[in-house]
Structure formats: structure tokens, C-alpha cells
PDB file of C-alpha atoms and ligand atoms in Angstrom:
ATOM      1  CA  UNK O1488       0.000   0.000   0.000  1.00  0.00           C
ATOM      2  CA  UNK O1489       3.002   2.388  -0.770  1.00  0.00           C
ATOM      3  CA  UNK O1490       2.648   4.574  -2.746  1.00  0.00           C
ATOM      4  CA  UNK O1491       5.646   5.258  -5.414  1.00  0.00           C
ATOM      5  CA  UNK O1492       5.215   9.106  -6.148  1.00  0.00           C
ATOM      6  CA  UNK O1493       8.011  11.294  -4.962  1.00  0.00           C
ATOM      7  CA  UNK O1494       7.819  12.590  -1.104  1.00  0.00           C
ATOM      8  CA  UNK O1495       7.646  16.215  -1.195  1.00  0.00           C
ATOM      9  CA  UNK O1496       7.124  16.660   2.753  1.00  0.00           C
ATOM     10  CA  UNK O1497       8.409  14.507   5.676  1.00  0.00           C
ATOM     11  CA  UNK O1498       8.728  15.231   9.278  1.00  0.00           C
ATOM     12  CA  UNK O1499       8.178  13.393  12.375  1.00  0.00           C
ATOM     13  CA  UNK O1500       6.468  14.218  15.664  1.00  0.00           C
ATOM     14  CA  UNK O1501       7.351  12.701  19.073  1.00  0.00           C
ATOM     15  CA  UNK O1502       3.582  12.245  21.172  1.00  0.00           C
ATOM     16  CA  UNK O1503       4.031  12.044  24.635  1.00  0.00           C
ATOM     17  CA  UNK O1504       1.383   9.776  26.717  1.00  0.00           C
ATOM     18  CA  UNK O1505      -0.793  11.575  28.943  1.00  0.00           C
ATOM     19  CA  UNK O1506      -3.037  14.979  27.535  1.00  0.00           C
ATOM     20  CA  UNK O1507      -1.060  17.816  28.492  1.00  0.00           C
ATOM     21  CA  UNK O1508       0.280  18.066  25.471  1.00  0.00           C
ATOM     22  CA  UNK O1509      -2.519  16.499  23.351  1.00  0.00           C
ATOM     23  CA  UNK O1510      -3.876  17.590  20.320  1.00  0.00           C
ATOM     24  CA  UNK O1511      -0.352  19.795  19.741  1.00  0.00           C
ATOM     25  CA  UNK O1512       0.651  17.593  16.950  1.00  0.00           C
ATOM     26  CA  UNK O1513      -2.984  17.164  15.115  1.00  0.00           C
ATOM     27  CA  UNK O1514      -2.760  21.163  15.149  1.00  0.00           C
ATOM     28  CA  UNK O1515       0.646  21.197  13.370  1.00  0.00           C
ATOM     29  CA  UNK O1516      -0.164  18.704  10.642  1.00  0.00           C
ATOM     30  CA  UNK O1517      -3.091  20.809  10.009  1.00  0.00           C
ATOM     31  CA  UNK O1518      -0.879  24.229   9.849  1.00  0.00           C
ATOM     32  CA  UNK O1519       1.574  22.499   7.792  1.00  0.00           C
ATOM     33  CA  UNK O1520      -0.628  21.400   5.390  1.00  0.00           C
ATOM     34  CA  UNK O1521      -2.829  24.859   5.223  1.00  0.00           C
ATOM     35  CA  UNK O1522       0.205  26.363   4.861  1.00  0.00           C
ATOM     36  CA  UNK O1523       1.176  23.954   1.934  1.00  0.00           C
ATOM     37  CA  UNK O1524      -2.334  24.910   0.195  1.00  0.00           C
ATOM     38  CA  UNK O1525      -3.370  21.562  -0.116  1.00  0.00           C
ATOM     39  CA  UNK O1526      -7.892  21.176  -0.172  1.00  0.00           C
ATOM     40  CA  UNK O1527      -9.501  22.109   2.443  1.00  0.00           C
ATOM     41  CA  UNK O1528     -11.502  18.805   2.266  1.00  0.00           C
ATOM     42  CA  UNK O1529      -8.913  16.683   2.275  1.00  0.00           C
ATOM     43  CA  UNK O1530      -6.591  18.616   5.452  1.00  0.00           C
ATOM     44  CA  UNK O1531     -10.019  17.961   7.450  1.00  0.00           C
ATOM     45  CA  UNK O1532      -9.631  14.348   7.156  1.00  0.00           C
ATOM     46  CA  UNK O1533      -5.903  14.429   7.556  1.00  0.00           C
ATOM     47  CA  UNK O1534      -6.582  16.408  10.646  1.00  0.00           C
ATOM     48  CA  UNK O1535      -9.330  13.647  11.891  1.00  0.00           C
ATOM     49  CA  UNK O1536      -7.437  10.674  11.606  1.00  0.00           C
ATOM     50  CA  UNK O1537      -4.285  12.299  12.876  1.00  0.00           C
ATOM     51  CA  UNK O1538      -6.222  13.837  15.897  1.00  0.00           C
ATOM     52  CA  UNK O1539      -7.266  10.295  16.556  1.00  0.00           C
ATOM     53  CA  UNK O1540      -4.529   8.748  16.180  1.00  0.00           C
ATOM     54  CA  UNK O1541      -2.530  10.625  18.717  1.00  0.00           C
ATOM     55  CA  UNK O1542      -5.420  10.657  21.143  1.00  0.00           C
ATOM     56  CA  UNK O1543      -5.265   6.910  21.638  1.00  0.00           C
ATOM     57  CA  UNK O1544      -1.180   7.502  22.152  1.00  0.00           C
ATOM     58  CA  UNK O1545      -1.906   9.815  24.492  1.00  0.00           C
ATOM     59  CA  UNK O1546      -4.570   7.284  26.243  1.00  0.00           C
ATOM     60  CA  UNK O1547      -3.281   4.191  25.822  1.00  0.00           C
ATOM     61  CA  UNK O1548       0.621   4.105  24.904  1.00  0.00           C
ATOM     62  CA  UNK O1549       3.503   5.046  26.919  1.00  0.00           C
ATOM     63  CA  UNK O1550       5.188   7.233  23.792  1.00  0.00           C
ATOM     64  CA  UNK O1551       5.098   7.362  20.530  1.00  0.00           C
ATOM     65  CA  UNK O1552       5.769   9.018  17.415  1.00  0.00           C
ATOM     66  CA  UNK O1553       3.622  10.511  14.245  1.00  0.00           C
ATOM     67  CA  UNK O1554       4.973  10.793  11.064  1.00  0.00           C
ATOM     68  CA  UNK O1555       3.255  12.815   8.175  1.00  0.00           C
ATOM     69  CA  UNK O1556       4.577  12.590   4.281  1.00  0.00           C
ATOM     70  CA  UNK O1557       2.894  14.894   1.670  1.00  0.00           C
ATOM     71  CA  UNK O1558       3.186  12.842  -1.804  1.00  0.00           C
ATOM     72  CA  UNK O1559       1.886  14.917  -5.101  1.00  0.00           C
ATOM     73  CA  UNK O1560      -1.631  12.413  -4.721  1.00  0.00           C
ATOM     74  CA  UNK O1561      -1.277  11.325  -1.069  1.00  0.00           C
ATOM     75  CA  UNK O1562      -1.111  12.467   2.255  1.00  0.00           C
ATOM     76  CA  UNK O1563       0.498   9.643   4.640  1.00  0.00           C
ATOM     77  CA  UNK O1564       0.288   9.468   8.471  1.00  0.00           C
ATOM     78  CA  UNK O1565       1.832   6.967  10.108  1.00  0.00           C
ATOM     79  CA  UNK O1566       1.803   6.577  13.862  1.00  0.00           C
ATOM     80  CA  UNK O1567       4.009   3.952  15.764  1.00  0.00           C
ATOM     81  CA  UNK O1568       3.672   3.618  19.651  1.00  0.00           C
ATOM     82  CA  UNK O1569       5.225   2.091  22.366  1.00  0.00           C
ATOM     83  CA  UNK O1570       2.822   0.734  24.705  1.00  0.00           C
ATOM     84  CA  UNK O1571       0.346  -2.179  26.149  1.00  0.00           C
ATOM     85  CA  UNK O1572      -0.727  -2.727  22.585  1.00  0.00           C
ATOM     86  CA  UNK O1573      -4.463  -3.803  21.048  1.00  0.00           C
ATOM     87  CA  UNK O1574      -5.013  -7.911  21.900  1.00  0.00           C
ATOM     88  CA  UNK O1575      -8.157  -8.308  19.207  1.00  0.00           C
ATOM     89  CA  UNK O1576      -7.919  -5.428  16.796  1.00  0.00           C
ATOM     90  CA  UNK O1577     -11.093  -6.615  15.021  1.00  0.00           C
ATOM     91  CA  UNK O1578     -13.258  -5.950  18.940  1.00  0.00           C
ATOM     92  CA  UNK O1579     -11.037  -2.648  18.645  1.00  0.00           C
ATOM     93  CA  UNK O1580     -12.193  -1.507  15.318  1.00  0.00           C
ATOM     94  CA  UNK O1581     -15.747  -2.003  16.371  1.00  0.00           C
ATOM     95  CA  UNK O1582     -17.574   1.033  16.563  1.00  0.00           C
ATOM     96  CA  UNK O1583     -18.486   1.753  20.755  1.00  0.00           C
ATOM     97  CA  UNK O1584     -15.572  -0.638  21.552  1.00  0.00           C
ATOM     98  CA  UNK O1585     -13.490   0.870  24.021  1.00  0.00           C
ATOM     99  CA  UNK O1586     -11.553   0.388  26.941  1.00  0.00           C
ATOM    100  CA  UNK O1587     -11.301   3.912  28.161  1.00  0.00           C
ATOM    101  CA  UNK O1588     -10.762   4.552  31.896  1.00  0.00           C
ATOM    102  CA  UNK O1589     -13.090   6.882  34.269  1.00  0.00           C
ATOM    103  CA  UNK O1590     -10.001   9.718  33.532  1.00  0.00           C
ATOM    104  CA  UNK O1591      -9.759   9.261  29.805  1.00  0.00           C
ATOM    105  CA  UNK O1592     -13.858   9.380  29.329  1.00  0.00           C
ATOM    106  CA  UNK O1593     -13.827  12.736  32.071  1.00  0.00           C
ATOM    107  CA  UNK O1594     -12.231  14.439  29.250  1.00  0.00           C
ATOM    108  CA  UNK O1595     -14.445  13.390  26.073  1.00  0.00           C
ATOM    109  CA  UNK O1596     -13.017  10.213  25.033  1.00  0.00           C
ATOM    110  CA  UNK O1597     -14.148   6.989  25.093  1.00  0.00           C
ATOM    111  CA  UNK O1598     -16.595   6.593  22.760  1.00  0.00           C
ATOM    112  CA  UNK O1599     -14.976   4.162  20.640  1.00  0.00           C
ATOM    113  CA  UNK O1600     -15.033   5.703  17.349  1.00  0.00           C
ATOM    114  CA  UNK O1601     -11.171   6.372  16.708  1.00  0.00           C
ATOM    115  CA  UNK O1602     -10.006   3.810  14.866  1.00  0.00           C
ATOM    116  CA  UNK O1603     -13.360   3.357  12.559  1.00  0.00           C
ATOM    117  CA  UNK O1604     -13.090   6.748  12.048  1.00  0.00           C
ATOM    118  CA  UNK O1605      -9.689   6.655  11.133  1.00  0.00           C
ATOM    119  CA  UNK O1606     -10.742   3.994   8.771  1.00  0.00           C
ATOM    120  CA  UNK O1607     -13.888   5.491   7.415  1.00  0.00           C
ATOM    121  CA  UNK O1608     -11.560   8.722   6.152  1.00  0.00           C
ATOM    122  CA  UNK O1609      -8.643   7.434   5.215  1.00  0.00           C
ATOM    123  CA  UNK O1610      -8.583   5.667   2.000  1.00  0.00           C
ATOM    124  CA  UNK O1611      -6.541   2.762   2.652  1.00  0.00           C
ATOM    125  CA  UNK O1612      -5.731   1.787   6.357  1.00  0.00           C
ATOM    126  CA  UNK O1613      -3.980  -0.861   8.135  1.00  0.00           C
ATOM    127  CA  UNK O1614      -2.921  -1.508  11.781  1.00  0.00           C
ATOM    128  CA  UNK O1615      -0.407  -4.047  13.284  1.00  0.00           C
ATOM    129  CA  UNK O1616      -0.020  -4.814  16.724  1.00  0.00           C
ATOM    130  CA  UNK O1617       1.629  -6.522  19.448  1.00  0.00           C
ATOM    131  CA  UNK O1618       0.621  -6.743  22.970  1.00  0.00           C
ATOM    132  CA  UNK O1619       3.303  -5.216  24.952  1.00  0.00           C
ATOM    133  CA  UNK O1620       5.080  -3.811  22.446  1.00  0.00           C
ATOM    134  CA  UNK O1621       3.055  -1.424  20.835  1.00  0.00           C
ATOM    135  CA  UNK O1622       0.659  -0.022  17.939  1.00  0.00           C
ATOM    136  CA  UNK O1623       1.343   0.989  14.293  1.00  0.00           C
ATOM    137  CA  UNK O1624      -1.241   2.475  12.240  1.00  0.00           C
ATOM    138  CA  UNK O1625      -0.491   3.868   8.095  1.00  0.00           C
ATOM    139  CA  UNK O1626      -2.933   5.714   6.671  1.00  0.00           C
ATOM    140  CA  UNK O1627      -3.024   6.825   3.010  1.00  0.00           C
ATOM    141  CA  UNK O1628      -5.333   9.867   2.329  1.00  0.00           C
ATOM    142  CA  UNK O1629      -5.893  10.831  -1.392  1.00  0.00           C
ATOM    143  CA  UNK O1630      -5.586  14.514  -1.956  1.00  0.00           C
ATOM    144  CA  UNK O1631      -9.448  15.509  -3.919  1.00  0.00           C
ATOM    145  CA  UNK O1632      -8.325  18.718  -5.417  1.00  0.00           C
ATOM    146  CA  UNK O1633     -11.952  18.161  -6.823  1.00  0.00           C
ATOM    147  CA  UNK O1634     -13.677  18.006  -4.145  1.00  0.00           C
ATOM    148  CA  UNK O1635     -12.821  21.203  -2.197  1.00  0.00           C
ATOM    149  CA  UNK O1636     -15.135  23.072   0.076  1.00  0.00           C
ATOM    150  CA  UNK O1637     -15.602  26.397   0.502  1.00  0.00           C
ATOM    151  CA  UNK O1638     -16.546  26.121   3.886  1.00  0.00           C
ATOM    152  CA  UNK O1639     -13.732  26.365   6.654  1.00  0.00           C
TER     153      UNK O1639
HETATM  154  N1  ATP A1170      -2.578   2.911  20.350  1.00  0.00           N
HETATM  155  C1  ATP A1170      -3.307   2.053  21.095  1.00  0.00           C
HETATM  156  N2  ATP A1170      -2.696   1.253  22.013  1.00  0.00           N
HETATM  157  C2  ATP A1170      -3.405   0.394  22.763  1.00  0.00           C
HETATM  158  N3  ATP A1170      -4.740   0.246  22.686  1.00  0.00           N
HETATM  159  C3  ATP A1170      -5.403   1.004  21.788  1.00  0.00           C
HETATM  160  C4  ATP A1170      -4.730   1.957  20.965  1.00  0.00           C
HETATM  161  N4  ATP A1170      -5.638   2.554  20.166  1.00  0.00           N
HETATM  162  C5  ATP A1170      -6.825   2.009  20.488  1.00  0.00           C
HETATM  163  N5  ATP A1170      -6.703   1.071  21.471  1.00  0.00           N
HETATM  164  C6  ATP A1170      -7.774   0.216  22.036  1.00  0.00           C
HETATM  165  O1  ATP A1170      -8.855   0.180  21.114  1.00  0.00           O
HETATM  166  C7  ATP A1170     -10.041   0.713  21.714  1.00  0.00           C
HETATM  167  C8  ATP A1170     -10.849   1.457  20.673  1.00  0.00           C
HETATM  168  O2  ATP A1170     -10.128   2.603  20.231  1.00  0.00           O
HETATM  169  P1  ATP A1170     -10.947   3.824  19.585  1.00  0.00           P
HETATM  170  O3  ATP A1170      -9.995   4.909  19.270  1.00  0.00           O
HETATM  171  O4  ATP A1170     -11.790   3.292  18.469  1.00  0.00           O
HETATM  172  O5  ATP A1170     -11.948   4.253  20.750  1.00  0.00           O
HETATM  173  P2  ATP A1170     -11.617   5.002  22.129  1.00  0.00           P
HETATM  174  O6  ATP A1170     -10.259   5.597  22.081  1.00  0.00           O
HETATM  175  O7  ATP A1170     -11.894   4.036  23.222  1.00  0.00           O
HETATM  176  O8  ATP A1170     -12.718   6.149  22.127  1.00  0.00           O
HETATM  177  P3  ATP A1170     -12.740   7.465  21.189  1.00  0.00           P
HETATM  178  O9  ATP A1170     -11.616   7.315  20.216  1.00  0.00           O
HETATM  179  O10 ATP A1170     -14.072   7.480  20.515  1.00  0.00           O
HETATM  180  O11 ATP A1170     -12.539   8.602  22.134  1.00  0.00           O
HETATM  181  C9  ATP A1170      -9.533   1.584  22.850  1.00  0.00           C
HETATM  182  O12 ATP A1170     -10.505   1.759  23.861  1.00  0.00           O
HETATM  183  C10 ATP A1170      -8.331   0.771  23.339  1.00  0.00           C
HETATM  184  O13 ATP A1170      -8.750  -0.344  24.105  1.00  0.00           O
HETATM  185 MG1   MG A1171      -9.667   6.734  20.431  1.00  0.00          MG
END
């Protein structure tokens, strides 16, 4: 599911477990891509699955790390963690599946949506991983430069 095109953009965000930091590096993917003109469509799906996918490092890893690529078709996030790991990924990409704790669901979370949401706008999506080792998710996201909105 790699895609061959030429990278144009990589860079690489440490996420730290815990929320005092969260949502910092959702924000920057977004500004980097705004900032790289890309559709406004497609940076609000990038911005989704990213936002998810560091919200479940920050819940449920120890550290991790997200990685964005900008290809001329596809936007790539990848995000590998260190952590306690998923034991039946199919349970954990059921929608309203989720093991959040009284803390985690105190601050919005919990519903178990992330990772079908992560798969319902990315366009191809795949997860590995190991308990007590850790999570890796790759997302490829298909730039529309068709389908732009006008709204924000
Ligand atoms: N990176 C991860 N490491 C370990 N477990 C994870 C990870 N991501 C998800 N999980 C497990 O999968 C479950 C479902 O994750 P999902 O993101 O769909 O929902 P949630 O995080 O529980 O709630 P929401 O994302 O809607 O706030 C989690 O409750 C958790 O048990
Ligand atoms: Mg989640």
C-alpha cells in the first residue's frame, strides 16, 4: 500500500502519553498542510485521523511518534507507539468498543469511534499490533483537489 510518487514533505512528531500536550501535533499537521495549500476537504480528514490517532497515544501508549509525508496524490500518516498494545484489533475496530478509563472518558473520550473513524476517512488503512510492544497504524489519504469546500 506504498505509494511510489516522490515525497515532497516529511517530518516526524514525538507524542508524549498523557493529555497535556494532546492535540499539539494534530494542530501542526493541520498548519503544515494549510500552509502547503493543499484542499480544504482533504486537510479535514488528515486532521481527523491524525487527531485520533494521537489521542489513543496519548490514552493508551507510553510514547510514541507521528509521522506525516505529503506525496503529489497522497497524504500519509503513520503513527508507531510504544505501549500495552491492542489484543483483538477486530473488537477494537468495532464502533463503541473501548476500553477507556473513568479519567480518559472525564475528558471526552471513550466513545470508541477512533479507529473506525480513522478507517472510514482514510482511503486505505492498516494496523499491526503486538501486545506489549506497541501499535502501528499507516494511513493513506488521497488529496481531492476536486472536491474542495468552501466552507472552513
Ligand atoms: N494505540 C493504542 N494502544 C493500545 N490500545 C489502543 C490503541 N488505540 C486504540 N486502542 C484500544 O482500542 C479501543 C478502541 O479505540 P478507539 O480509538 O476506536 O476508541 P476510544 O479511544 O476508546 O474512544 P474514542 O476514540 O471514541 O474517544 C480503545 O478503547 C483501546 O482499548
Ligand atoms: Mg480513540
Amino acid at each position: 500500500m506504498t505509494s511510489r510518487e516522490s515525497l515532497i514533505y516529511e517530518k516526524s512528531f514525538p507524542v508524549e502519553a498523557g493529555f497535556d500536550f494532546a492535540g499539539r501535533v494534530s494542530g501542526e499537521v493541520k498548519a503544515i498542510l494549510t500552509g502547503m495549500g493543499l484542499p480544504k476537504e482533504t486537510i479535514r480528514r488528515v486532521a481527523i485521523v491524525t487527531y485520533e490517532a494521537e489521542m489513543n497515544i496519548c490514552s493508551y501508549a507510553d510514547q510514541g511518534t507521528i509521522t506525516l509525508r505529503v506525496k503529489p496524490n497522497f497524504v500519509i500518516i503513520e503513527a508507531a507507539d510504544e505501549g500495552q498494545g491492542i489484543e483483538d484489533i477486530g473488537l477494537a475496530m468495532k464502533e463503541g468498543y473501548s476500553t477507556a478509563t473513568d479519567k480518559i472518558r472525564s475528558m471526552g473520550f471513550g466513545a470508541g469511534m477512533g479507529l473506525s473513524n480513522m478507517k472510514k476517512f482514510s482511503d486505505t488503512f492498516r494496523i499491526i499490533s503486538e501486545v506489549g510492544k506497541g501499535t502501528h497504524l499507516k494511513m493513506l489519504l488521497r488529496i481531492r483537489k476536486d472536491q474542495d469546500s468552501k466552507e472552513p
